[in-house]
XYZ file of C-alpha atoms in Angstrom:
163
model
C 7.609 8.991 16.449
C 10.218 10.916 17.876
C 10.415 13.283 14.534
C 7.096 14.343 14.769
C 5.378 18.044 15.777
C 2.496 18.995 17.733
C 0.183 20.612 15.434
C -3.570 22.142 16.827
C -6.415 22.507 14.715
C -5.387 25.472 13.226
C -2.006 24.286 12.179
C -3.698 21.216 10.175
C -6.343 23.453 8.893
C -3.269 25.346 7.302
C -1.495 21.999 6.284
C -4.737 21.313 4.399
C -5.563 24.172 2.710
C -1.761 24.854 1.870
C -1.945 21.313 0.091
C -4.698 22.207 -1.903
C -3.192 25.383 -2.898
C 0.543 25.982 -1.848
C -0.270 29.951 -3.714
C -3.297 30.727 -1.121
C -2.054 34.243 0.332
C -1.666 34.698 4.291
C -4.692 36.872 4.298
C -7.001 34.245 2.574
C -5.548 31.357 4.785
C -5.679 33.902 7.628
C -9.667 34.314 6.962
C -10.475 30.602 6.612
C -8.570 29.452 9.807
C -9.771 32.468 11.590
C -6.606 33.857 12.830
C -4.896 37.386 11.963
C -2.725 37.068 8.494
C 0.349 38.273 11.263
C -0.628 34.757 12.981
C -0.896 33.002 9.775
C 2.505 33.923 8.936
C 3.987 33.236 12.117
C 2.745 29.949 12.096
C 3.514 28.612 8.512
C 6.946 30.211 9.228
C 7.012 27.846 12.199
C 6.088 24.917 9.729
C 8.922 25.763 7.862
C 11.636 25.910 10.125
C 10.279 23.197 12.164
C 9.872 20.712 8.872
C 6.861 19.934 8.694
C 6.270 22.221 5.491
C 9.673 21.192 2.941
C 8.868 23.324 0.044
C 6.925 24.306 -3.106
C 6.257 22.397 -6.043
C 4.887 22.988 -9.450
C 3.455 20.398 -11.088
C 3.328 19.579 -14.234
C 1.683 17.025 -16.940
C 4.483 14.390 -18.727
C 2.160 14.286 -21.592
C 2.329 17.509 -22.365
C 5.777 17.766 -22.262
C 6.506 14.526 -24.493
C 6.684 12.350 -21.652
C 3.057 10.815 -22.348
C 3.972 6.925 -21.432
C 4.670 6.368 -17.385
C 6.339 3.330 -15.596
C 7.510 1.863 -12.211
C 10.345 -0.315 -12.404
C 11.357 -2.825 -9.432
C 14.924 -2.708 -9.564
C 17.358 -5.368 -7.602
C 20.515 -4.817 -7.178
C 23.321 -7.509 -6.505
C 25.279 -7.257 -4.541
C 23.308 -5.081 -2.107
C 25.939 -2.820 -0.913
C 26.734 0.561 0.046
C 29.730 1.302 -2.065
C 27.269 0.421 -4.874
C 23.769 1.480 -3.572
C 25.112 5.167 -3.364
C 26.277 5.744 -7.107
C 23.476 4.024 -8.796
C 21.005 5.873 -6.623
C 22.942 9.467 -7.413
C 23.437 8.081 -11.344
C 19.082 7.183 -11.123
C 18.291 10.290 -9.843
C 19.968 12.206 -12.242
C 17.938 11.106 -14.945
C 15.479 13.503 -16.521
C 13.257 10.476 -17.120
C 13.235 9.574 -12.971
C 10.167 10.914 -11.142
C 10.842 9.367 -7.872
C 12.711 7.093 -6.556
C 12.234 4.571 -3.031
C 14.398 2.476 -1.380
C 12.163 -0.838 -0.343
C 12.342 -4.111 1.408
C 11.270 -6.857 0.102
C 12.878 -9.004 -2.996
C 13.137 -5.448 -4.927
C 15.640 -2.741 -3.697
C 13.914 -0.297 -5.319
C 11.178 1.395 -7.088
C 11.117 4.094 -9.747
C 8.812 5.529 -11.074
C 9.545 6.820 -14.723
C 8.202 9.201 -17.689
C 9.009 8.715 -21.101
C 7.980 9.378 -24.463
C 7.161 5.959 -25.862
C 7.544 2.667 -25.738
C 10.970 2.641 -27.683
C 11.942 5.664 -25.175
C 11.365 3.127 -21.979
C 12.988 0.100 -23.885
C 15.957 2.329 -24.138
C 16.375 3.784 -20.784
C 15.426 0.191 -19.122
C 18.271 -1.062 -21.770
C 20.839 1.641 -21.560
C 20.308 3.213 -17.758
C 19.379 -0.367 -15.546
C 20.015 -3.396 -16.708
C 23.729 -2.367 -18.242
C 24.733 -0.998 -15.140
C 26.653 -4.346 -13.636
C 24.937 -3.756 -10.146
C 21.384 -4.641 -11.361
C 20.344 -7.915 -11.004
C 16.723 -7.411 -12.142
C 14.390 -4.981 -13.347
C 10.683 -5.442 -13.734
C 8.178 -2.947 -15.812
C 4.834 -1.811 -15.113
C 3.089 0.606 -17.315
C 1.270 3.161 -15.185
C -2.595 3.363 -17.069
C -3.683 6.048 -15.272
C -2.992 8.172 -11.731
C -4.363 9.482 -8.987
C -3.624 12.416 -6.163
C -5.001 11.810 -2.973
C -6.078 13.815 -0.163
C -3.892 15.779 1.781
C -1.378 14.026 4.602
C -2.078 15.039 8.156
C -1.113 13.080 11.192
C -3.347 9.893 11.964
C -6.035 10.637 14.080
C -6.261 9.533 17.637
C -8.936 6.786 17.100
C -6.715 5.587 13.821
C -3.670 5.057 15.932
C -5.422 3.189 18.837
C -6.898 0.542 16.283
């Protein structure tokens, strides 16, 4: 764990309420951590440049934007090189219907989640954007029912890293 920071309670604290609200202001974090908002800032701007904290984003709802219908696709690709990994990784991403995107082990390169419009939408794009592209071997579908957020991600523990 050579990339990770030393953060103190008050640093997490921060972490946690930032993920609940990335627009809390200084002087509202300041008062629930108990530090002055000048400390506050300092130590978010530490987060920052140190990077633990990567950015801010708005989220929004696929539905409402005429994406209603979500999928992961397992994607192998053949032959599992870089020359070809690279281009159909840049060519995934740069689809407005690609979400995310992870690189995994396993008998599936990868995994990406997608938002479409409809079922014709994600026949298209699994028809068109994958399996035409001569690198893909395979691509599986699952249709996403419903989603969840979690809690926020801090650091393990001490008793969750020792068992």
């Amino acid at each position: 764990m050579a990339d990770s920071v030393e953060l103190d309670p008050v640093d997490l604290e921060l972490l946690r309420l930032l993920q609940n609200d990335a627009r809390t202001t200084y002087r509202d974090l300041a008062a629930q951590v108990g530090v002055a908002p000048s400390t506050c800032l300092d130590r978010v701007t530490r987060l920052r440049r140190a990077g633990v904290i990567l950015g801010h984003q708005l989220r929004l709802d696929p539905a409402k934007l005429g994406r209603g219908l979500q999928a992961l696709l397992s994607v192998q690709v053949r032959p599992h090189r870089r020359e070809l990994v690279g281009p159909f990784v840049e060519r995934i991403r740069a689809l407005p219907e690609s979400r995310t995107v992870f690189h995994l082990t396993g008998p599936d390169d990868y995994l990406v989640h997608v938002a479409v419009a409809d079922m014709a939408d994600l026949q298209r794009l699994v028809l068109d954007e994958f399996t035409s592209r001569k690198e893909v071997a395979r691509v599986e579908t699952r249709l996403i029912f419903q989603q969840w957020d979690c809690g926020p991600l801090l650091p393990p523990t001490p008793s969750a890293q020792s068992g």
